[in-house]
PDB file of C-alpha atoms in Angstrom:
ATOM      1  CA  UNK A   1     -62.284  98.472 -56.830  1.00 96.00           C
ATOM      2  CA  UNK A   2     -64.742 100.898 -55.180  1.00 96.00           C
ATOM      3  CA  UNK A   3     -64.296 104.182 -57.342  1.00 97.00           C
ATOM      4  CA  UNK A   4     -68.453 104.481 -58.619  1.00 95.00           C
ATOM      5  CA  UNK A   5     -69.526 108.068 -57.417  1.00 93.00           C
ATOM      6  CA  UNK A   6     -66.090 109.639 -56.915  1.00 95.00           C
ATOM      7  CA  UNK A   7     -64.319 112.622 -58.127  1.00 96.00           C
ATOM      8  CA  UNK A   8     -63.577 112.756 -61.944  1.00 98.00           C
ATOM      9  CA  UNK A   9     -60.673 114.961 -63.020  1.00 98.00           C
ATOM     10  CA  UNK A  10     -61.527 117.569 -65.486  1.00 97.00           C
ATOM     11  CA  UNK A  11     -58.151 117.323 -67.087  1.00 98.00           C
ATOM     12  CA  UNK A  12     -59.927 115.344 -70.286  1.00 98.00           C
ATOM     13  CA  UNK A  13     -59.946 115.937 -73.597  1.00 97.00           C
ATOM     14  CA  UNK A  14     -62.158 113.672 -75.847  1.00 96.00           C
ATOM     15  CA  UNK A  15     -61.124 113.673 -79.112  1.00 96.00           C
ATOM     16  CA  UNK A  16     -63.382 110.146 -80.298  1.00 94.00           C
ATOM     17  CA  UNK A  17     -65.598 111.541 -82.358  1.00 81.00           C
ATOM     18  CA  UNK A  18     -63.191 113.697 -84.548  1.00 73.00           C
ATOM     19  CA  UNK A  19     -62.894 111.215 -87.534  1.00 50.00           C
ATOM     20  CA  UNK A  20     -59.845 109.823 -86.636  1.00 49.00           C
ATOM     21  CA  UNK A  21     -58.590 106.763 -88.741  1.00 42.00           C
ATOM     22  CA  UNK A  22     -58.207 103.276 -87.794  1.00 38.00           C
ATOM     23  CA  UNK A  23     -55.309 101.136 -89.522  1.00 34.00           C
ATOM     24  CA  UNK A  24     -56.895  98.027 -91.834  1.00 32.00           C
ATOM     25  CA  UNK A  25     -57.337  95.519 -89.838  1.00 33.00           C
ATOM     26  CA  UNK A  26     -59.324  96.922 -86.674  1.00 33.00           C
ATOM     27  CA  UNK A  27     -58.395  95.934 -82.927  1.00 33.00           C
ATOM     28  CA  UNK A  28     -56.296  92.970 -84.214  1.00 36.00           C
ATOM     29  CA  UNK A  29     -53.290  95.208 -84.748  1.00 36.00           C
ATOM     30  CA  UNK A  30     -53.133  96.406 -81.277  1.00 40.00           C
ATOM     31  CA  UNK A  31     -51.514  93.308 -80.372  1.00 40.00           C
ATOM     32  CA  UNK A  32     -48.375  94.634 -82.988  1.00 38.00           C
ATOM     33  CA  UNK A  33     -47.908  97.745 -81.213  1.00 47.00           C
ATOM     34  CA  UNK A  34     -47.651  96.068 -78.073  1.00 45.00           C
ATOM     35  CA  UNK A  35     -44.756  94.016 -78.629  1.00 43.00           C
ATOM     36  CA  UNK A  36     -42.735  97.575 -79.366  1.00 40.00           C
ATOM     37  CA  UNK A  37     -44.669 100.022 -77.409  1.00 50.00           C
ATOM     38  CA  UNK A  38     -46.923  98.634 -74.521  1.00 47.00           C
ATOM     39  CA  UNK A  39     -47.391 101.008 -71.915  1.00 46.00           C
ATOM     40  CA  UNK A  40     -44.219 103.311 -72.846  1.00 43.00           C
ATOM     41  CA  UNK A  41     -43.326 106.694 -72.496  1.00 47.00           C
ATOM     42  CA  UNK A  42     -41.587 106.272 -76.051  1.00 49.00           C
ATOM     43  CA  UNK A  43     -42.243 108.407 -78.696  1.00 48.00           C
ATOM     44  CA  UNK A  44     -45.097 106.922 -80.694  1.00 51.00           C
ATOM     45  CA  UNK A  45     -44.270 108.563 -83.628  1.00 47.00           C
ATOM     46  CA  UNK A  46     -41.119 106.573 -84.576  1.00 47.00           C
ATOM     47  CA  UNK A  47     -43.054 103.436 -84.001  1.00 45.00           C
ATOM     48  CA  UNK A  48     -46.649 104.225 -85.765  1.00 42.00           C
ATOM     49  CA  UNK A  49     -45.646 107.273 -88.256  1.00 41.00           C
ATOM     50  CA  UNK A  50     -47.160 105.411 -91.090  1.00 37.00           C
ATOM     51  CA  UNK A  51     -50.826 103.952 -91.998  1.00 36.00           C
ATOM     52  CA  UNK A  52     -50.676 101.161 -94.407  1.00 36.00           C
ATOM     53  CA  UNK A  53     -47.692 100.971 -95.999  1.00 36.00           C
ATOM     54  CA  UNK A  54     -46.293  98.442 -98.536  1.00 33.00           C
ATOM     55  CA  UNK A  55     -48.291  95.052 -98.598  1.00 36.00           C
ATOM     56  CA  UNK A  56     -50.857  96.857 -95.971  1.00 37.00           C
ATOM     57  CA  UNK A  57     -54.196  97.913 -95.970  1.00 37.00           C
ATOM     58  CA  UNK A  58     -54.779 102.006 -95.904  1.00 38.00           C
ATOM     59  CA  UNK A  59     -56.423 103.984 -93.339  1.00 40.00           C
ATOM     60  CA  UNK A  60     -60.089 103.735 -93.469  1.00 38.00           C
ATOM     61  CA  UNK A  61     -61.951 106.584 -91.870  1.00 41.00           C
ATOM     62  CA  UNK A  62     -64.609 107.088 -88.784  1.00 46.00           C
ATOM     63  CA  UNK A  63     -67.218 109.928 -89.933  1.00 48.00           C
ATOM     64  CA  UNK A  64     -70.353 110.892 -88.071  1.00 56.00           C
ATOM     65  CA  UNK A  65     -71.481 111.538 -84.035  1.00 68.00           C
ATOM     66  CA  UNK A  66     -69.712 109.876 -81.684  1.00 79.00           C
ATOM     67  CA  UNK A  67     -71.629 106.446 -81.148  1.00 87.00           C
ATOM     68  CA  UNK A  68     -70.756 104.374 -77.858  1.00 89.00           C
ATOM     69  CA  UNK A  69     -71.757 101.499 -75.412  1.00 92.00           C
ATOM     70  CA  UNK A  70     -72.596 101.899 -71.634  1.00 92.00           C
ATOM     71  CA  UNK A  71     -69.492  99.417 -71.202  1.00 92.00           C
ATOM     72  CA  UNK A  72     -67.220 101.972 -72.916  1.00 94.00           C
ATOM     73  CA  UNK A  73     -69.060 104.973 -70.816  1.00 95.00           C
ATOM     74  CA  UNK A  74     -68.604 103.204 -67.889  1.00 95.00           C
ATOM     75  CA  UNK A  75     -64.867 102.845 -68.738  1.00 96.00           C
ATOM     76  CA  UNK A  76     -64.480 106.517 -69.275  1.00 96.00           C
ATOM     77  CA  UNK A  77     -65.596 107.369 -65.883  1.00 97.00           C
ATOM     78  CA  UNK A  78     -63.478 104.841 -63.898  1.00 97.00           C
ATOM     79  CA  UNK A  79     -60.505 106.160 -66.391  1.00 98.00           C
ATOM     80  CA  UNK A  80     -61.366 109.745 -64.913  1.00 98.00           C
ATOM     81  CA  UNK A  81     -61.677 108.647 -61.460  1.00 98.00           C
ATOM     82  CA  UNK A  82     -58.714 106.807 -61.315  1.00 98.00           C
ATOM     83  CA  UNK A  83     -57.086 109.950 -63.101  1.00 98.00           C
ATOM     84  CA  UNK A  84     -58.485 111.937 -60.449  1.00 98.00           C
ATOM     85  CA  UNK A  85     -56.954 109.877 -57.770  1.00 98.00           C
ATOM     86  CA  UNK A  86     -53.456 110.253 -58.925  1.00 98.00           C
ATOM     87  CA  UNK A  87     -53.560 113.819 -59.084  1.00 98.00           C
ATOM     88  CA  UNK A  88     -54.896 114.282 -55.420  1.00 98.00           C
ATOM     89  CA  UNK A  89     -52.063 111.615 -54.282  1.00 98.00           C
ATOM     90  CA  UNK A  90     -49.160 113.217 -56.428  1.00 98.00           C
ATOM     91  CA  UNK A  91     -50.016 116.618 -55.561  1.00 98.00           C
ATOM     92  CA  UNK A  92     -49.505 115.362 -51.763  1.00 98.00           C
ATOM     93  CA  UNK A  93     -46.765 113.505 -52.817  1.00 98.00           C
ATOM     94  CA  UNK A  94     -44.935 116.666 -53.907  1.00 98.00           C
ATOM     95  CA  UNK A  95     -46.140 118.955 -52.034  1.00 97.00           C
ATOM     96  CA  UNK A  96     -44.341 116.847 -49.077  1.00 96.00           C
ATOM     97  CA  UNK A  97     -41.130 117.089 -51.115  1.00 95.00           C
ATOM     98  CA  UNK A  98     -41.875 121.279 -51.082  1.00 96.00           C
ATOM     99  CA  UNK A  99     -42.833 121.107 -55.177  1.00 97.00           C
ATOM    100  CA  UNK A 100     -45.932 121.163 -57.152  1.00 97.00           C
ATOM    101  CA  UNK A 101     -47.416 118.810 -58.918  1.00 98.00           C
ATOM    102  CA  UNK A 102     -48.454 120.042 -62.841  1.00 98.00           C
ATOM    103  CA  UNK A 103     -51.323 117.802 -63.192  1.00 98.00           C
ATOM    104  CA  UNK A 104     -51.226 116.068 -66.921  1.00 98.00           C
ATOM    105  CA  UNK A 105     -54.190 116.193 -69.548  1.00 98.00           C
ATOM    106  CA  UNK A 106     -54.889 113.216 -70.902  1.00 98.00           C
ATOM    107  CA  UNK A 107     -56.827 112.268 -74.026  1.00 98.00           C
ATOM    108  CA  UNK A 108     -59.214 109.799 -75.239  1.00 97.00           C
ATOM    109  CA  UNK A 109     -59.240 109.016 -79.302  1.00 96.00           C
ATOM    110  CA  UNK A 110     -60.269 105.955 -81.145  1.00 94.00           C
ATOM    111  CA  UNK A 111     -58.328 104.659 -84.260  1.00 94.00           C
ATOM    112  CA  UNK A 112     -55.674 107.708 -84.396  1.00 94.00           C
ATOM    113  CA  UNK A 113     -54.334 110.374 -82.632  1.00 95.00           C
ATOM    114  CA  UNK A 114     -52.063 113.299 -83.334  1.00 95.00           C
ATOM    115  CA  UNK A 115     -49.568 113.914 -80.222  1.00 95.00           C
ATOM    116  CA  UNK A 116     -47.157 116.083 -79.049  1.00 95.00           C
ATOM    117  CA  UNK A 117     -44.688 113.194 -79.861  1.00 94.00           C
ATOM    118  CA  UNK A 118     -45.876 112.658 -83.437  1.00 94.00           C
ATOM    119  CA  UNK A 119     -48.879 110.840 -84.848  1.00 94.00           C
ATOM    120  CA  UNK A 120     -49.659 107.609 -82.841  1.00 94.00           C
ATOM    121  CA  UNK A 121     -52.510 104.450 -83.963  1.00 92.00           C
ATOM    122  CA  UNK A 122     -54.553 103.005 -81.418  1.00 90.00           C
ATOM    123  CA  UNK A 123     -51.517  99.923 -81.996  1.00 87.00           C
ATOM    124  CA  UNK A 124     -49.142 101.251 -79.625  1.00 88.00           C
ATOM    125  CA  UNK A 125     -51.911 101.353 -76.545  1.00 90.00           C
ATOM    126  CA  UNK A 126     -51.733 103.491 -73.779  1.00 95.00           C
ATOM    127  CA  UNK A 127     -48.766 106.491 -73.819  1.00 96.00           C
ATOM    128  CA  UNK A 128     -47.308 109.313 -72.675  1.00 97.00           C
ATOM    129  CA  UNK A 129     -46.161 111.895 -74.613  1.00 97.00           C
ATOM    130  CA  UNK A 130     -43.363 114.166 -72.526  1.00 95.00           C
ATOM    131  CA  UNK A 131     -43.580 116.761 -75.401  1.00 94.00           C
ATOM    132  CA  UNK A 132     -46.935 117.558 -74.387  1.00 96.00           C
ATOM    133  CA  UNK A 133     -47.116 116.046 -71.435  1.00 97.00           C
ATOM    134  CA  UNK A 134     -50.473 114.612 -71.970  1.00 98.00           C
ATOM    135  CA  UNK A 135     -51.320 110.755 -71.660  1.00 98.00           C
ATOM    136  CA  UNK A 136     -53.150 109.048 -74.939  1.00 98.00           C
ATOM    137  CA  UNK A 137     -55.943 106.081 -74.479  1.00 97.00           C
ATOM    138  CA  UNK A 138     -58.195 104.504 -76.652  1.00 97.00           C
ATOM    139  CA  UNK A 139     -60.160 102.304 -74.787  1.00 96.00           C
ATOM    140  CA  UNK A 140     -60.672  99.334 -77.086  1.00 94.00           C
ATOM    141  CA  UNK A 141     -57.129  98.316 -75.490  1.00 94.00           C
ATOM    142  CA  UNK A 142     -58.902  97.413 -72.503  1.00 95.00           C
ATOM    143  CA  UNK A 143     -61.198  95.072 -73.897  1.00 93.00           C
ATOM    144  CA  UNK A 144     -57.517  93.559 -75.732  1.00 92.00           C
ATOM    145  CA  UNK A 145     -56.207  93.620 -72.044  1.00 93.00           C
ATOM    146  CA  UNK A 146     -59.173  90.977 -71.076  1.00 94.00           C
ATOM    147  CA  UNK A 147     -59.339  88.758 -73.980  1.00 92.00           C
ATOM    148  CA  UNK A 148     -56.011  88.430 -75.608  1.00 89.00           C
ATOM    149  CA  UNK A 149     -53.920  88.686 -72.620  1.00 91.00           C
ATOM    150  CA  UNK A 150     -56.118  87.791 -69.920  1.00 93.00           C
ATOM    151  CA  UNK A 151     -55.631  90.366 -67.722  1.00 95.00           C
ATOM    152  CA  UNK A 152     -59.773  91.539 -67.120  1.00 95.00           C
ATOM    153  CA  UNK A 153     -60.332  93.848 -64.030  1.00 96.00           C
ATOM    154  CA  UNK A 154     -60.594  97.467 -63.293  1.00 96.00           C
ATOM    155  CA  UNK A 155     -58.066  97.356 -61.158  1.00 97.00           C
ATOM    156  CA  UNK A 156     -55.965  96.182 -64.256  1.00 97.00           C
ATOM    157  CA  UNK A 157     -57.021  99.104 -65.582  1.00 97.00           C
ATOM    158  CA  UNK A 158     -56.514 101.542 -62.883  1.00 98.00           C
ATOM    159  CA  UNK A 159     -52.754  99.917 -62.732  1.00 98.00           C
ATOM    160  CA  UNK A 160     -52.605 100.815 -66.814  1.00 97.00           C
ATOM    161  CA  UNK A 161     -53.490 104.270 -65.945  1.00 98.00           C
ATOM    162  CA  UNK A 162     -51.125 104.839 -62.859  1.00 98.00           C
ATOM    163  CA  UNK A 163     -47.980 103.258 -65.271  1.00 98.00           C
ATOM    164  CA  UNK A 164     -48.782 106.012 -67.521  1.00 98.00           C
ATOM    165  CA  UNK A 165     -49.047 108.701 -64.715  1.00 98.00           C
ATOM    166  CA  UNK A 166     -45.754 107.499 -63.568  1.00 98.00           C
ATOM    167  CA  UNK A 167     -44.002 108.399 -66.868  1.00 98.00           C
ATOM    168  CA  UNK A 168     -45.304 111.979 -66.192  1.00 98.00           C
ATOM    169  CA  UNK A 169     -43.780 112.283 -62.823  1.00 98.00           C
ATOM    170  CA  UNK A 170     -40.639 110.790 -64.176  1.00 97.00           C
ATOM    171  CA  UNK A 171     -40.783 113.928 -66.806  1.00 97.00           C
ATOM    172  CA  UNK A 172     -41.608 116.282 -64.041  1.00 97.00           C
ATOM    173  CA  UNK A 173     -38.713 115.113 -61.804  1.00 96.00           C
ATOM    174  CA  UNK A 174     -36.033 115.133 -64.771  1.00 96.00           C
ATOM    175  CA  UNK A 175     -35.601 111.461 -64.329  1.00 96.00           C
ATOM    176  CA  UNK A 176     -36.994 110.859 -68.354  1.00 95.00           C
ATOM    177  CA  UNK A 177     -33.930 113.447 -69.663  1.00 94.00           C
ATOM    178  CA  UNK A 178     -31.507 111.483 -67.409  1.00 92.00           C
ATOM    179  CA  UNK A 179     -32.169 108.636 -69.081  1.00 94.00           C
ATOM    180  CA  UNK A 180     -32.426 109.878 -72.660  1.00 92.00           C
ATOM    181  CA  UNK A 181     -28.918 111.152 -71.987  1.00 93.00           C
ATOM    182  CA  UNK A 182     -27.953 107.522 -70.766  1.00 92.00           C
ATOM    183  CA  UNK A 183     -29.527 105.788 -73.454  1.00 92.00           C
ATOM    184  CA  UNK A 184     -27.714 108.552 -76.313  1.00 92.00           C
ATOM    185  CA  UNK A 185     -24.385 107.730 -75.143  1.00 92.00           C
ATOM    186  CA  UNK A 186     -25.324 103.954 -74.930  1.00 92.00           C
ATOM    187  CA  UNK A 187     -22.730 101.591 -76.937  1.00 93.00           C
ATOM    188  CA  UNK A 188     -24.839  98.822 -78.285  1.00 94.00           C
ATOM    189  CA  UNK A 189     -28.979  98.727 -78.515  1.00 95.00           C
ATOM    190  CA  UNK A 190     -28.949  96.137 -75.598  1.00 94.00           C
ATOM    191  CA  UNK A 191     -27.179  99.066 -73.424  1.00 94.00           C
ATOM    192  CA  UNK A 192     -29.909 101.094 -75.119  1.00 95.00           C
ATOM    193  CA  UNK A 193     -32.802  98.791 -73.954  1.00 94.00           C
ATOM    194  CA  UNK A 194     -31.372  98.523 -71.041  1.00 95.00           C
ATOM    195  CA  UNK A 195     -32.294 101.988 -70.113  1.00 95.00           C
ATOM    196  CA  UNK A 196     -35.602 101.881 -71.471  1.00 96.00           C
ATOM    197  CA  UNK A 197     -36.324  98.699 -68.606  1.00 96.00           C
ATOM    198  CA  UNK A 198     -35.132 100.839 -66.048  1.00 96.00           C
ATOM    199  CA  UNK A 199     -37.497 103.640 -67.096  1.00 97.00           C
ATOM    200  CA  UNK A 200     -40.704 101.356 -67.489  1.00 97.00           C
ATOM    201  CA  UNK A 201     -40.237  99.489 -64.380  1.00 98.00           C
ATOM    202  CA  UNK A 202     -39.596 102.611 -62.111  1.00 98.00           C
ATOM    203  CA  UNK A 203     -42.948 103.856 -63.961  1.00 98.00           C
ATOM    204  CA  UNK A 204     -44.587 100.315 -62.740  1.00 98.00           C
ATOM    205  CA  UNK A 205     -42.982 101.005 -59.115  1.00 98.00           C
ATOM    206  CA  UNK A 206     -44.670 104.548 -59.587  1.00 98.00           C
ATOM    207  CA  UNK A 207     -48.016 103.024 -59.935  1.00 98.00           C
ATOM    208  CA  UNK A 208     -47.274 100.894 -56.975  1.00 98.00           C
ATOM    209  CA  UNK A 209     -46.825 103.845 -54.920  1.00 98.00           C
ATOM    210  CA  UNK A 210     -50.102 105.825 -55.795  1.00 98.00           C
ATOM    211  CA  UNK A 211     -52.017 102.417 -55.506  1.00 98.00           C
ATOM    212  CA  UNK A 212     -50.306 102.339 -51.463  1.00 98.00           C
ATOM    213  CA  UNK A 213     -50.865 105.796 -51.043  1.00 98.00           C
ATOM    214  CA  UNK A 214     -55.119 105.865 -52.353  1.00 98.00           C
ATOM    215  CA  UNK A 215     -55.688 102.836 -50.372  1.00 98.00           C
ATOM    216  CA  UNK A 216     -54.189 105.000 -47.301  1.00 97.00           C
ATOM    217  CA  UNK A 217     -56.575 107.688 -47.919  1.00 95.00           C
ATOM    218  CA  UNK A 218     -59.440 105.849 -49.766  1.00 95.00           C
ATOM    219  CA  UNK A 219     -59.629 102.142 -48.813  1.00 96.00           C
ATOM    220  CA  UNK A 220     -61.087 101.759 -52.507  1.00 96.00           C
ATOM    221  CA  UNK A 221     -59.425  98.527 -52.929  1.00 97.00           C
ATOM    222  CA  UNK A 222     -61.178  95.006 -52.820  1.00 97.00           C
ATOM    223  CA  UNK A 223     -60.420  91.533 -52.494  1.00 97.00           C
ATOM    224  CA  UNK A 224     -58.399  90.359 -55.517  1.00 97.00           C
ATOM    225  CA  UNK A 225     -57.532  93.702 -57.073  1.00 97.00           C
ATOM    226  CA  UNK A 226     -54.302  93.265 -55.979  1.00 97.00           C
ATOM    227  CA  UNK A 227     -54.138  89.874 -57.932  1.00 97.00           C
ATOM    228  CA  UNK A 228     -55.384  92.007 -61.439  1.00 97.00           C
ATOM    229  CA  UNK A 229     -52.855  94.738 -61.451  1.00 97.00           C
ATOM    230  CA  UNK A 230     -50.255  91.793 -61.079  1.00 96.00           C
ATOM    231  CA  UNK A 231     -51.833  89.348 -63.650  1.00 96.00           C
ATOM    232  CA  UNK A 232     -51.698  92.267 -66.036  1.00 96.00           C
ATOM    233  CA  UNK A 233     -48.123  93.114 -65.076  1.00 96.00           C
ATOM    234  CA  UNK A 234     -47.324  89.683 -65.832  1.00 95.00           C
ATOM    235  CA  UNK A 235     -49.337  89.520 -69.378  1.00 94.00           C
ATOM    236  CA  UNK A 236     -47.713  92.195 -70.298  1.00 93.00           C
ATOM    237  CA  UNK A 237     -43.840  91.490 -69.627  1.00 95.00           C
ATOM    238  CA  UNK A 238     -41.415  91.220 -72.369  1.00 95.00           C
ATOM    239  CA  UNK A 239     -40.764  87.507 -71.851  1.00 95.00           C
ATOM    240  CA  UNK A 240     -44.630  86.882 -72.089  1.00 94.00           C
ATOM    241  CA  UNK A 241     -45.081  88.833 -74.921  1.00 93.00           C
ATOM    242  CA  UNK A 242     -42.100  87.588 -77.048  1.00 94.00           C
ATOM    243  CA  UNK A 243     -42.938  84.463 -76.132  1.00 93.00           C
ATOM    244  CA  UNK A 244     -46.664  84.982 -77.465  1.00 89.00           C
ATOM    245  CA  UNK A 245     -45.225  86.639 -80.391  1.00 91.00           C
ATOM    246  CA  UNK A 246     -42.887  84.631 -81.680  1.00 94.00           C
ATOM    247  CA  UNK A 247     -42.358  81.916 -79.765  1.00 94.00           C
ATOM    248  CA  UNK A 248     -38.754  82.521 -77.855  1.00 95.00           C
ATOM    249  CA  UNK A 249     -37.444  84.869 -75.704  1.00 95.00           C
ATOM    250  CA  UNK A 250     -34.600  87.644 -76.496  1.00 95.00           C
ATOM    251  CA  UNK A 251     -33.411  89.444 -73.162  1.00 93.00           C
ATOM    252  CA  UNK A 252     -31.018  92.029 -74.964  1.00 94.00           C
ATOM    253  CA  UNK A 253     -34.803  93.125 -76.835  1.00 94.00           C
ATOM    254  CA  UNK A 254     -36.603  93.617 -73.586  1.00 95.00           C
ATOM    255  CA  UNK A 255     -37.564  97.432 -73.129  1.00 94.00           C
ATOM    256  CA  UNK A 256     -40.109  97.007 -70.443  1.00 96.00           C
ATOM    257  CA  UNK A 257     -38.888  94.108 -68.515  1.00 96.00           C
ATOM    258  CA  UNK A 258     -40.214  90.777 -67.644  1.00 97.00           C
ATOM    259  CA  UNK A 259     -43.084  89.746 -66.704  1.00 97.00           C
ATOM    260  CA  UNK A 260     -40.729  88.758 -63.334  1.00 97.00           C
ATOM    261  CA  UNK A 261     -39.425  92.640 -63.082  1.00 97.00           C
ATOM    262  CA  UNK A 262     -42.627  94.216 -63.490  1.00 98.00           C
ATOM    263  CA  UNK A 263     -44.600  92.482 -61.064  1.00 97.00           C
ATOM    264  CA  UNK A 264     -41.477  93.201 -58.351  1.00 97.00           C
ATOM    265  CA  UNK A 265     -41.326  96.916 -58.863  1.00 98.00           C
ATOM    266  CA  UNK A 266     -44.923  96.995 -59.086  1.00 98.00           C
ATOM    267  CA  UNK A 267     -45.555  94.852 -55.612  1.00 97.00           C
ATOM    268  CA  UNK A 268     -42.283  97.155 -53.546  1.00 98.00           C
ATOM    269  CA  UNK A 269     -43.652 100.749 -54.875  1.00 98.00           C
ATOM    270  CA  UNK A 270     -47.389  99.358 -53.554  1.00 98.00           C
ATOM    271  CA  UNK A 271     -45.371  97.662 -50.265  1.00 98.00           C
ATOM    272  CA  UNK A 272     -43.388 100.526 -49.360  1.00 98.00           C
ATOM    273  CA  UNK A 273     -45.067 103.361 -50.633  1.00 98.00           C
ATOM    274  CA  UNK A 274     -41.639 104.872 -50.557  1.00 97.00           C
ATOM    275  CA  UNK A 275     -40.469 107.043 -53.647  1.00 95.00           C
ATOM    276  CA  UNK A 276     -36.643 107.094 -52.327  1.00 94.00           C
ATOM    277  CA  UNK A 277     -36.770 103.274 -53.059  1.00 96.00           C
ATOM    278  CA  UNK A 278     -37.955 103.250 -56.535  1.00 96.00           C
ATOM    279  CA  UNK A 279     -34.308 104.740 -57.714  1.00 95.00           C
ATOM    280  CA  UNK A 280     -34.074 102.195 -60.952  1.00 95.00           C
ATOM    281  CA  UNK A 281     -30.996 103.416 -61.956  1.00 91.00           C
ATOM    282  CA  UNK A 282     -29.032 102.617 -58.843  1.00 93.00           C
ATOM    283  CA  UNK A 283     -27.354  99.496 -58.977  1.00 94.00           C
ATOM    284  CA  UNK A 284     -27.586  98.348 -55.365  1.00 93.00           C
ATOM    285  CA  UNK A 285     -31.184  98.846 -55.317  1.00 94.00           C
ATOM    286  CA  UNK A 286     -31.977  97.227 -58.364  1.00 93.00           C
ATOM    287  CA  UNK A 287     -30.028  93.915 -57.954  1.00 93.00           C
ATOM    288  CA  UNK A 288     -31.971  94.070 -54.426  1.00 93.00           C
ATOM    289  CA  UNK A 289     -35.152  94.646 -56.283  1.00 94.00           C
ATOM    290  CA  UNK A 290     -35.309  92.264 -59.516  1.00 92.00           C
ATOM    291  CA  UNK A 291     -35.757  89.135 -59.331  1.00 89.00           C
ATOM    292  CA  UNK A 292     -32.979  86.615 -59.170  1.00 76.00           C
TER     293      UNK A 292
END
């Protein structure tokens, strides 16, 4: 991916070297959040409200300067670039559709973070909080993106950032409160999680479309970046990651979709570029769409 020397966005707030706290354990436990809150526009608070805990290790606190690694420098600036890109294609993107686009913050920490949505660990990766409308990263997930689920590549990473993104146009749009309403008047949790696929893989359709769209007016792709953002999509479906986890599969669980679903959605936002096909929640389009 060709993004070295490019616009960064200024929307960045760097909160790493505030003395945040990082659950017993260390970058192990990220692989806990994930199975609950990969990617998600959930609110982290209800899944990470508490540090230790019963049988658990207490926080253990980061004091002193900020210390980091050219590798994690480097990160930061393809994070911002990539940030950068999605708010010059969204802004199009609405502007076309006679709107403005409100261009989301979005926040670097290490260990812990206190959101909009509540307090969130560094277990939950990558989110977006629609009560602040501000995304959350700690990049140490990245480095649990390569190793533990094989997904390496910074077009993996650009994909991570544009899923996020896509949860804040679904907030901008109303789409997010549509489906909070859906989900509160849902009669079982597997209606419930239902909903919550729908949202994630219109988000993963989302990124599809700004990665069509900055090609368009960048070319900043290269041969096999394609290939990354779908080997992470895969890694990172619910069937992969149950199956990691534990060893089986449980469909009525999934709230991101499978690996199968998020590599489709992904692949027709970047085919079509279209955002009238992305509608998740309409029934002909999505038994179209997913995979049979």
């Amino acid at each position: 991916m060709r993004w070295e020397g490019q616009r960064r966005s200024e929307n960045i707030e760097d909160r790493r070297g505030r003395g945040g706290a990082v659950a017993g354990g260390g970058i192990g436990l990220l692989v806990l959040g994930l199975l609950y809150a990969l990617l998600t526009g959930q609110d982290p608070g209800q899944i990470t409200g508490q540090l230790g805990g019963p049988g658990g290790a207490g926080p253990t606190t980061q004091q002193g300067p900020l210390q980091t690694t050219p590798e994690e420098e480097q990160q930061r600036e393809m994070v911002e670039v990539v940030l950068a890109w999605t708010e010059d294609v969204w802004s199009q993107l609405f502007q076309r559709a006679g709107r403005t686009y409100e261009q989301p913050t979005l926040v670097f920490f290490r260990g812990l973070v206190q959101s909009g949505c509540g307090r969130a660990t560094a277990q939950v990766g990558p989110f977006y909080c629609p009560g602040d409308k501000q995304i959350y990263i700690d990049l140490s997930f990245f480095a649990e993106l390569a190793k533990r689920f094989k997904a390496p590549g910074d077009f993996a990473q650009a994909y991570v950032i544009a899923h996020e993104v896509g949860h804040h146009v679904q907030n901008l749009l109303g789409i997010a409160e549509r489906v909070r309403r859906a989900e509160e008047m849902a009669r079982s949790e597997a209606e419930k999680n239902s909903y919550s696929v729908r949202l994630e893989l219109q988000a993963d359709f989302f990124a599809g479309v700004w990665a069509h769209h900055n090609e368009k007016l960048r070319h900043f792709m290269e041969p096999g970046d394609l290939e990354e953002a779908i080997r992470a999509a895969e890694a990172i479906g619910d069937d992969a990651i149950q199956k990691q986890s534990q060893g089986y599969v449980v469909p009525d669980a999934f709230t991101h979709g499978s690996s199968a679903q998020r590599i489709a959605w992904f692949r027709h936002g970047f085919t079509t570029g279209d955002l009238s096909q992305g509608d998740t929640l309409d029934d002909v389009l999505w038994n179209r769409i997913n995979p049979r």
